[in-house]
mmCIF file of C-alpha atoms in Angstrom:
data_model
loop_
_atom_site.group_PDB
_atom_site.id
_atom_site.type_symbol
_atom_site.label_atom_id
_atom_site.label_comp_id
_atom_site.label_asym_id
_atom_site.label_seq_id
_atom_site.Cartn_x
_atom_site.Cartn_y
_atom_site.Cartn_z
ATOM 1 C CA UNK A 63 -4.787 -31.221 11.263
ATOM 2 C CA UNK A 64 -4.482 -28.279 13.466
ATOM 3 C CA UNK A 65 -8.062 -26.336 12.825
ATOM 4 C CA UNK A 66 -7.776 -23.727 14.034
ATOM 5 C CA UNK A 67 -4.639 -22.308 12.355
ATOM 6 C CA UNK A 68 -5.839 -23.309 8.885
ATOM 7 C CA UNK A 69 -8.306 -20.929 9.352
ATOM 8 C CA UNK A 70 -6.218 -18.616 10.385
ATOM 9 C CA UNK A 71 -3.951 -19.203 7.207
ATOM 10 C CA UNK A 72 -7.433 -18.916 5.138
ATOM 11 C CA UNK A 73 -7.652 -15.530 7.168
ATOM 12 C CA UNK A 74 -4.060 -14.446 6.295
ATOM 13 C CA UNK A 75 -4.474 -15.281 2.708
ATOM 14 C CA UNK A 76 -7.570 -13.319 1.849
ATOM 15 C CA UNK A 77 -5.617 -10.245 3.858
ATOM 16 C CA UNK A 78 -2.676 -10.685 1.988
ATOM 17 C CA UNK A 79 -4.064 -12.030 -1.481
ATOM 18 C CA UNK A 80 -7.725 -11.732 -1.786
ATOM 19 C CA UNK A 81 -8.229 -14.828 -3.748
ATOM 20 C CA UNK A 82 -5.233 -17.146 -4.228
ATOM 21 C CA UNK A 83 -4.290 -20.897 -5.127
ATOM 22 C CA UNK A 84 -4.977 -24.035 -2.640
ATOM 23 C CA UNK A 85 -1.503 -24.862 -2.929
ATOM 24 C CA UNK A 86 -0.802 -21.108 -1.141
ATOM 25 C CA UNK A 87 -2.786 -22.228 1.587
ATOM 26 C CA UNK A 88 -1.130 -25.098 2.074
ATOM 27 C CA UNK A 89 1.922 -23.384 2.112
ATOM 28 C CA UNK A 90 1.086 -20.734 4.666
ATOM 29 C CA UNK A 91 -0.132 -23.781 6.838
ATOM 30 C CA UNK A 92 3.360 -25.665 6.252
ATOM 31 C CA UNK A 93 5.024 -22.381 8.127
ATOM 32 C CA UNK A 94 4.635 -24.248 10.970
ATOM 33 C CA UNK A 95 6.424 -27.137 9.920
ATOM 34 C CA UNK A 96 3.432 -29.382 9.028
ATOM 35 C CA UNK A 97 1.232 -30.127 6.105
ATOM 36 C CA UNK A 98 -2.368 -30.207 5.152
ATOM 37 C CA UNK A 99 -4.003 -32.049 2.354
ATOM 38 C CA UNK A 100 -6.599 -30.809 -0.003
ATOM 39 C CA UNK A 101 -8.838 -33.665 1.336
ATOM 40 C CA UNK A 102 -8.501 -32.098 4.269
ATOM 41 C CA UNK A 103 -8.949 -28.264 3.138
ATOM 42 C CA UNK A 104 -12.365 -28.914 1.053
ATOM 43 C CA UNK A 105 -13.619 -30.744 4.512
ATOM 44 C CA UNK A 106 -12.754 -28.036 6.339
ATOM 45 C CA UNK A 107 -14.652 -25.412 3.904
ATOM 46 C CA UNK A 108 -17.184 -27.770 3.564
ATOM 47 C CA UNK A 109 -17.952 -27.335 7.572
ATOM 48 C CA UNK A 110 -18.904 -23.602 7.187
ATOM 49 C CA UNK A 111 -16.391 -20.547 6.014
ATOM 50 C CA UNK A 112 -16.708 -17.219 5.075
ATOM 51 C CA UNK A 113 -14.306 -18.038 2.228
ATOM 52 C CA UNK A 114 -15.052 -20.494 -0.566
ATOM 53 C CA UNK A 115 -12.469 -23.445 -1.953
ATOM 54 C CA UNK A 116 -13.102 -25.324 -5.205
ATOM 55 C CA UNK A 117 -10.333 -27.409 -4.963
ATOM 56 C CA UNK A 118 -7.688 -24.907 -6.916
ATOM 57 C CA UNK A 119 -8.917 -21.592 -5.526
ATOM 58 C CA UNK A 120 -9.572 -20.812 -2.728
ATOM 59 C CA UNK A 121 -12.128 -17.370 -2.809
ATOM 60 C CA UNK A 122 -13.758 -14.415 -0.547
ATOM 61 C CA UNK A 123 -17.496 -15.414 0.193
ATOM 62 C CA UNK A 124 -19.251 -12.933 -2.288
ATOM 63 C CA UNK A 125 -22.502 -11.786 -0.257
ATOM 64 C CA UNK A 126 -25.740 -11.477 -2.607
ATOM 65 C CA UNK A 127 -27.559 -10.650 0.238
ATOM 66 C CA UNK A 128 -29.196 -7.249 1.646
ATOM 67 C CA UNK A 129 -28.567 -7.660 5.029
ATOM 68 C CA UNK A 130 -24.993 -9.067 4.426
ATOM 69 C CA UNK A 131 -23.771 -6.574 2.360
ATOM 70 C CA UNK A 132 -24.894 -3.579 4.530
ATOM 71 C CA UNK A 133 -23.432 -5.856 7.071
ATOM 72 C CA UNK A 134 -20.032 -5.860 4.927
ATOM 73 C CA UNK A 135 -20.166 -2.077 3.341
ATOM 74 C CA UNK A 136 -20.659 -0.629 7.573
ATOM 75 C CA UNK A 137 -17.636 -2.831 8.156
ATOM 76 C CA UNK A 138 -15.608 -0.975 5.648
ATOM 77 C CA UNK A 139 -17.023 1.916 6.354
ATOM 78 C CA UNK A 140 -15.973 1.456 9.982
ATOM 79 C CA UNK A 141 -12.605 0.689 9.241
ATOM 80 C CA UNK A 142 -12.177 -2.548 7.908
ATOM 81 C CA UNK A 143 -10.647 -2.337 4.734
ATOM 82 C CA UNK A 144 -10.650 -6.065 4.261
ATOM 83 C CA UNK A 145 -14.098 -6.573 4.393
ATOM 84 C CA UNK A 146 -14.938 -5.041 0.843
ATOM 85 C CA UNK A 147 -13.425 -8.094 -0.049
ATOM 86 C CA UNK A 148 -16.948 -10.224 0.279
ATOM 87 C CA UNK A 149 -18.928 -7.246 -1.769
ATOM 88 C CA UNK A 150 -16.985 -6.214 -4.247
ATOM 89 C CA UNK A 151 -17.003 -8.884 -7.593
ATOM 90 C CA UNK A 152 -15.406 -6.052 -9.526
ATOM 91 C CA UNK A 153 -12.462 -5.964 -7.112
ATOM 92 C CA UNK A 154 -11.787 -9.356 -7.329
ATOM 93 C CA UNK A 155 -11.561 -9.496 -11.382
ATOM 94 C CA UNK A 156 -9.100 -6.728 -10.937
ATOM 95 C CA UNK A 157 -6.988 -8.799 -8.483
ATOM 96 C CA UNK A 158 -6.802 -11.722 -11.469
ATOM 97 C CA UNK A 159 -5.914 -8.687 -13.701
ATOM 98 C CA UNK A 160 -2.929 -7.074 -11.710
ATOM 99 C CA UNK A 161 -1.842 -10.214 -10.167
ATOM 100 C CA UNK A 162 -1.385 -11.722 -13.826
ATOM 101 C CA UNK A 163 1.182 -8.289 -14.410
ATOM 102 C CA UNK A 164 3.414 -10.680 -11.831
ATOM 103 C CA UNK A 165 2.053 -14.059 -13.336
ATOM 104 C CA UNK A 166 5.809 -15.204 -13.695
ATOM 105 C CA UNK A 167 6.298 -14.531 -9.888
ATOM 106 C CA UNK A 168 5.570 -16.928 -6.781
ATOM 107 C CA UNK A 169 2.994 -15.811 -4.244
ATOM 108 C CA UNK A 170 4.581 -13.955 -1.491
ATOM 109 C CA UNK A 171 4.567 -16.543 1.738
ATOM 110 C CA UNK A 172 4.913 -15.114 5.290
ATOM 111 C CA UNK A 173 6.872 -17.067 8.222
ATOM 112 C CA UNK A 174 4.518 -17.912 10.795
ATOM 113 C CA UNK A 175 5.494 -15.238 12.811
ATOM 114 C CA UNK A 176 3.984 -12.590 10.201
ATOM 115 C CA UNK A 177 0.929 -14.364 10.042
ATOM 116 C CA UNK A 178 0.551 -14.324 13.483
ATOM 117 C CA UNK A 179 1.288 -10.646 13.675
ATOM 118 C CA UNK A 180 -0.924 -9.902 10.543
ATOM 119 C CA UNK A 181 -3.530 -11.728 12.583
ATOM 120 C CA UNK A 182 -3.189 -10.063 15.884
ATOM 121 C CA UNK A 183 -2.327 -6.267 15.238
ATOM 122 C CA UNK A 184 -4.111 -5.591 11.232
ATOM 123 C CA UNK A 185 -0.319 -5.416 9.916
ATOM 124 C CA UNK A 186 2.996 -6.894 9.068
ATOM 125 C CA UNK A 187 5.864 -4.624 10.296
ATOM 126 C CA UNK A 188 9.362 -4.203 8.856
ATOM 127 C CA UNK A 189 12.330 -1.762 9.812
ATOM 128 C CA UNK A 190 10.878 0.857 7.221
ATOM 129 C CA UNK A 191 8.151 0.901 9.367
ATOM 130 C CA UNK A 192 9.784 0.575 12.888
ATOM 131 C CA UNK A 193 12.433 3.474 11.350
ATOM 132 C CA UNK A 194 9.441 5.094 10.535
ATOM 133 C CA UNK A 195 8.082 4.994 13.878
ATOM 134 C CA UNK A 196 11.292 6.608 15.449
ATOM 135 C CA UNK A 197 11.258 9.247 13.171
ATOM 136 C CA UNK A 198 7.404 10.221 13.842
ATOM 137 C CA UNK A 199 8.177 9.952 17.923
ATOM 138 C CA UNK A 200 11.085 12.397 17.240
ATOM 139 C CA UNK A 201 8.772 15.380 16.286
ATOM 140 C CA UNK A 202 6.569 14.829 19.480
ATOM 141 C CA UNK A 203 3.922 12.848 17.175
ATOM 142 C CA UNK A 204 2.203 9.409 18.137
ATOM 143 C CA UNK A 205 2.918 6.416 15.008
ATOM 144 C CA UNK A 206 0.114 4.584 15.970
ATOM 145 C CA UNK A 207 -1.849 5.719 12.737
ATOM 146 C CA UNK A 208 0.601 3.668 10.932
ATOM 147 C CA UNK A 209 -0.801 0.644 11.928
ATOM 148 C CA UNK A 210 -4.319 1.832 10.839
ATOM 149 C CA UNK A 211 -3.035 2.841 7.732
ATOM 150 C CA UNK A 212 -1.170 -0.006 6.983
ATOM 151 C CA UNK A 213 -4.378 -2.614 5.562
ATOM 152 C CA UNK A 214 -5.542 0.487 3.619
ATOM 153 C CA UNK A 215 -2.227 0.881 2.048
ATOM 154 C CA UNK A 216 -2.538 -2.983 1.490
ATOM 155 C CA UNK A 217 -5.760 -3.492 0.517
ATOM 156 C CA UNK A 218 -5.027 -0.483 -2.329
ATOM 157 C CA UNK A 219 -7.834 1.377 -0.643
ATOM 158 C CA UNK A 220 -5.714 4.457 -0.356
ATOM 159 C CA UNK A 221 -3.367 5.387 -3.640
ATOM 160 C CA UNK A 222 0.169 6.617 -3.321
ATOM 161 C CA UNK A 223 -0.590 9.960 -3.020
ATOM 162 C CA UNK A 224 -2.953 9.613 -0.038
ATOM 163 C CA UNK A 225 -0.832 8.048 1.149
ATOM 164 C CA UNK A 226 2.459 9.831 1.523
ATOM 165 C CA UNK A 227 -0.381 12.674 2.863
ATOM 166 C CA UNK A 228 -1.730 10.604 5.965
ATOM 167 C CA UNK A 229 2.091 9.856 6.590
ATOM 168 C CA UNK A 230 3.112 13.299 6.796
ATOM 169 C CA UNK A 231 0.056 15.061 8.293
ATOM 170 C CA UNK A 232 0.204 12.908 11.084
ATOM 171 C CA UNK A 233 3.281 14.137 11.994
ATOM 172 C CA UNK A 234 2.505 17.485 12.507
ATOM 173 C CA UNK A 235 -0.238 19.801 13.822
ATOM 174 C CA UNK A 236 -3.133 20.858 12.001
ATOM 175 C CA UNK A 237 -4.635 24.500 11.587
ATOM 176 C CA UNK A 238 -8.158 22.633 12.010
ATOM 177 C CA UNK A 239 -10.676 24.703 13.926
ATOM 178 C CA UNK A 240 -9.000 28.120 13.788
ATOM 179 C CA UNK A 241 -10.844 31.199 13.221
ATOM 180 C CA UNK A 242 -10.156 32.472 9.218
ATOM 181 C CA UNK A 243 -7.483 34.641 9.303
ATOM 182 C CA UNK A 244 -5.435 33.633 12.407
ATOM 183 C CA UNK A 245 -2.435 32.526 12.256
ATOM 184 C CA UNK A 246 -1.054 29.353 14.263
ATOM 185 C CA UNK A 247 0.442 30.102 17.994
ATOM 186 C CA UNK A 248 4.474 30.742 17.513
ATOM 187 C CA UNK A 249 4.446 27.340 19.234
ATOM 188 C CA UNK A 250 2.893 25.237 16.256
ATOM 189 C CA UNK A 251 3.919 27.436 13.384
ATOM 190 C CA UNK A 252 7.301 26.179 14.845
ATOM 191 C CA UNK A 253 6.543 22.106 13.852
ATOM 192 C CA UNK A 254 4.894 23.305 10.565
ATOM 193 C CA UNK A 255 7.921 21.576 8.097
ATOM 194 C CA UNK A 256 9.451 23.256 5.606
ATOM 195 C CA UNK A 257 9.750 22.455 1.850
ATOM 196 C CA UNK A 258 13.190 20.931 2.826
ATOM 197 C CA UNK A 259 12.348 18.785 5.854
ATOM 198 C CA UNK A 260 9.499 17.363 3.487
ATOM 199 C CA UNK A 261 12.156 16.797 0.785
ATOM 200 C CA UNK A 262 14.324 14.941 3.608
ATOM 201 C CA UNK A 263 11.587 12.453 4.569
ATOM 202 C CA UNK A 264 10.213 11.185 1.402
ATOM 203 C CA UNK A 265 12.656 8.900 1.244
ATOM 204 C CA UNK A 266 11.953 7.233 4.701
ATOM 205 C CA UNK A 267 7.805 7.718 3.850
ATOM 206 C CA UNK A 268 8.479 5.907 1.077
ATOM 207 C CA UNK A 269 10.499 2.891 2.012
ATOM 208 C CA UNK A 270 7.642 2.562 4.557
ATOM 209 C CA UNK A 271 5.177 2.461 1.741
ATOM 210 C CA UNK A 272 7.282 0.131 -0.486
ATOM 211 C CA UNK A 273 7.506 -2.342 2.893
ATOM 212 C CA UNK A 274 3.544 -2.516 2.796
ATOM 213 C CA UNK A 275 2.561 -5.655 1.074
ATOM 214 C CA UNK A 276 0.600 -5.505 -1.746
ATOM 215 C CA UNK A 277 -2.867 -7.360 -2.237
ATOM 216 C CA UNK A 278 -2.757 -6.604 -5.588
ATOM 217 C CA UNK A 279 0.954 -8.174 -6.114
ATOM 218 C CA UNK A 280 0.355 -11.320 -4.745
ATOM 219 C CA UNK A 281 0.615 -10.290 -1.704
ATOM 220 C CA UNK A 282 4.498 -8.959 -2.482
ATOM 221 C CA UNK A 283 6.281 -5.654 -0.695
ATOM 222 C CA UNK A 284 6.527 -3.280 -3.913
ATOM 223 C CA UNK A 285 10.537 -3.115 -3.057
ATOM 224 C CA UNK A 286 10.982 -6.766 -2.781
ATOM 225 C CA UNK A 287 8.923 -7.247 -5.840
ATOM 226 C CA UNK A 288 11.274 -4.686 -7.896
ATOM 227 C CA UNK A 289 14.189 -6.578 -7.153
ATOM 228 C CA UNK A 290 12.828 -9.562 -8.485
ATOM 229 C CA UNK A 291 11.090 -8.487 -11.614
ATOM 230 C CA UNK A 292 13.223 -7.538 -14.990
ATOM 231 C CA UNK A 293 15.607 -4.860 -15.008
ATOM 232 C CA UNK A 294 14.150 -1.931 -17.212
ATOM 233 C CA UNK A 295 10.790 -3.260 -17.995
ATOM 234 C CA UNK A 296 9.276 -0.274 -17.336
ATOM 235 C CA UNK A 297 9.536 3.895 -16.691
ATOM 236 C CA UNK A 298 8.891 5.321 -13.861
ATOM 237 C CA UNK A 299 6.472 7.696 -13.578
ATOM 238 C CA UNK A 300 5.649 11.276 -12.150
ATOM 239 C CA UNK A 301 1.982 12.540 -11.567
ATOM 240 C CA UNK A 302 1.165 16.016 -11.602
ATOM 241 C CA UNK A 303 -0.689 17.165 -8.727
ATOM 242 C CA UNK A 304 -2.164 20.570 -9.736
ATOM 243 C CA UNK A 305 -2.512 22.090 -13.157
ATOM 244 C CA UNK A 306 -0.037 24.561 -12.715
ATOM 245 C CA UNK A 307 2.605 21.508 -11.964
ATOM 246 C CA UNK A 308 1.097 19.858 -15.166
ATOM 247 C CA UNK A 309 2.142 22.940 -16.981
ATOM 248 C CA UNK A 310 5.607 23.374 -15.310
ATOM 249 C CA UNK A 311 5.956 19.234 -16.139
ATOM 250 C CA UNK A 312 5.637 19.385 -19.194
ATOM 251 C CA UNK A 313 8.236 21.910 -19.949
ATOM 252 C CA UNK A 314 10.623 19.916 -17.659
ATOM 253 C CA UNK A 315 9.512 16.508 -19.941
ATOM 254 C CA UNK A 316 12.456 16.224 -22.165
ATOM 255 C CA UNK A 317 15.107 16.441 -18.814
ATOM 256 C CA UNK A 318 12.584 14.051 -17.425
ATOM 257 C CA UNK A 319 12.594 11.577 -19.968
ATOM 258 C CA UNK A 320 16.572 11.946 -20.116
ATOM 259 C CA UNK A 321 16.604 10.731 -16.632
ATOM 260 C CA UNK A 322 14.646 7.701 -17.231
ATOM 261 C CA UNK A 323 10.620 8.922 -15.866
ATOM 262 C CA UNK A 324 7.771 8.938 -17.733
ATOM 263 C CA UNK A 325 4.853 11.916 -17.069
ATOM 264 C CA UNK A 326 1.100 10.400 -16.745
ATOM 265 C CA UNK A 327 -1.128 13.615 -16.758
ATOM 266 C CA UNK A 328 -3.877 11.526 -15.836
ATOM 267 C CA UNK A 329 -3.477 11.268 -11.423
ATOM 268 C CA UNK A 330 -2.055 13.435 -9.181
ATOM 269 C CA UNK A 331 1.031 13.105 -7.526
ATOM 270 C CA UNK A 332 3.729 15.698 -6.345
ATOM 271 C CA UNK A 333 5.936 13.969 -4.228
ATOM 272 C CA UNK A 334 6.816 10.724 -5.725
ATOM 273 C CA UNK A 335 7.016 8.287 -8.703
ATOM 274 C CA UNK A 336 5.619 4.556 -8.839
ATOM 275 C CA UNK A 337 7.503 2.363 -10.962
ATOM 276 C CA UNK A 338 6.319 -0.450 -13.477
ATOM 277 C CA UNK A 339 5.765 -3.046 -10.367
ATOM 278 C CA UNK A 340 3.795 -0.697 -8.025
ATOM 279 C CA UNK A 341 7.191 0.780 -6.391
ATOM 280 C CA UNK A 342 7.503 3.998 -5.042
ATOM 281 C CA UNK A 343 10.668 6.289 -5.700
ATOM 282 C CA UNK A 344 12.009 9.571 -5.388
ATOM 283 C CA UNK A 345 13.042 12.205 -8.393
ATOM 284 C CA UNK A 346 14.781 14.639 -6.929
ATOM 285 C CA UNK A 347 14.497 18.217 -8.908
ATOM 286 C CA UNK A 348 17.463 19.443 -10.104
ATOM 287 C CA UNK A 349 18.682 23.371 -8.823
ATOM 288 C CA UNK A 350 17.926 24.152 -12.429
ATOM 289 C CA UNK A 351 14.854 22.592 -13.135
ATOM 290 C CA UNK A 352 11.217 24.626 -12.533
ATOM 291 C CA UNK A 353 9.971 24.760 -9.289
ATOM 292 C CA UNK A 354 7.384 21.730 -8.640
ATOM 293 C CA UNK A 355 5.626 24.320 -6.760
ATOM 294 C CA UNK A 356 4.340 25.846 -10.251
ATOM 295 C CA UNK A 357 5.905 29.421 -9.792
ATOM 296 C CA UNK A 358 7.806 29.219 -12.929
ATOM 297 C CA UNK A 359 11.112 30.147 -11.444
ATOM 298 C CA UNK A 360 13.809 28.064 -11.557
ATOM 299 C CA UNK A 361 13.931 25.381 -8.398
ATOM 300 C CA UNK A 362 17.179 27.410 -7.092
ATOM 301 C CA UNK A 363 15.631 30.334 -6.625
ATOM 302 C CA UNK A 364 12.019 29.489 -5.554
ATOM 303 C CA UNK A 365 11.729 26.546 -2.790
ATOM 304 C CA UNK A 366 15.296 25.467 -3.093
ATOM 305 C CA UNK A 367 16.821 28.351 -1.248
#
């Protein structure tokens, strides 16, 4: 038994899953082309882990502990998203709750390539990401924040709507530290996007989001996860993000409906929709439809100029 990459399999696991079966394990360890018994597992955990095995599951360490949670809590506080995982009790009962939504589904297995990566840089990338990447380079803006953002986005520590806002204001300047009532230099007003260019790249910010694997979906990309589940289980739905958009929603419902979304007053969210399995889509707004901007005109004549 090769020791040292079970534990990093155990590692991979609680990144990707949280808690998960033994069986998981051992396939993450067969990626490699060999195989590990549970004899050999609950020996292993038996040595001294951070995580916890009892034979079916194998479970973040929960700390009890003073010193180990403040330990833990400045962790996540510094950055580590994954380290709420051996605080939090609450999270982990709503990890059993989402991850039965996809109880008829697999776990999601990595080669050992992925694991490797996951491992070594905080991430997993895919060609939403890497496209991603080009497209954030092509406005003069660093990616590298993706690969910060990525556990958060996997770890569900950031929702959609955060989200989609640390994509896009990382492309472009900020007015941060101007005096009130300047205006930005002709040079950065310049980058500031327009309604349309921010219309044009939700659909690339959101493949990148739907490539992020999912703690809370067994450890599933929300795109790949759509095309496995049922066909029409569920609506999609759109999330108001300001009261007047609530207002100019819910005149737009019945068109809404008609086109197959659902409207959850209850979040915010003015860019996108999330479908029944966590996925995120587009609705595009129709030249006749209100304005999402809340003005009350008609989309035509307000932002879609």
């Amino acid at each position: 038994m090769d020791k040292a990459w079970l534990d990093t399999c155990i590692t991979a696991g609680e990144f990707l899953y949280g808690e998960y079966p033994i069986t998981v394990l051992q396939e993450l360890y067969a990626t490699k082309g060999e195989k590990v018994t549970t004899e050999q597992i609950m020996e292993f955990f038996d040595s001294g882990s951070m995580m916890v095995c009892d034979g079916e599951t194998v479970s973040p360490l929960i700390a009890t502990t003073d010193p180990m949670l403040g330990m833990f809590k400045e962790a996540d506080k510094n950055g580590n998203p994954y380290a709420s995982l051996h605080f939090d009790l609450d999270e982990l009962q709503v990890l059993r709750k989402e991850n039965s939504v996809i109880e008829d589904q697999p776990y999601w297995i990595p080669t050992a390539k992925q694991i490797e990566e996951l491992m070594e840089s905080g991430y997993i990338s895919s060609s939403a990401m890497t496209a991603l990447e080009a497209k954030i380079k092509s406005v003069g803006a660093d990616p590298a924040y993706l690969k910060d953002l990525w556990p958060r986005l996997s770890t569900g520590k950031i929702e959609m709507m955060e989200g989609i806002n640390a994509v896009i204001s990382g492309m472009y300047p900020k007015s941060v530290g101007l005096e009130e009532g300047k205006e930005l230099p002709p040079e950065m007003l310049a980058k500031v996007p327009t309604i349309q260019s921010l219309n044009a790249m939700m659909p690339m910010v959101n493949a990148f989001l739907n490539s992020v694997n999912n703690r809370n979906r067994k450890g599933w990309p929300p795109a790949e996860l759509a095309k496995k589940m049922p066909k029409h289980r569920g609506m999609p739905t759109i999330m108001p993000g300001s009261a007047a958009f609530a207002k100019t929603l819910k005149e737009a419902e019945p068109q809404l409906r008609a086109m197959g979304a659902n409207v959850d007053y209850s979040s915010i969210d003015s860019f996108a929709t999330v479908g029944p399995y966590g996925e995120r889509r587009v609705v595009k707004v129709g030249r006749n439809d209100p304005c999402p901007c809340g003005s009350g005109k008609k989309y035509k004549h307000c932002h879609g100029k």
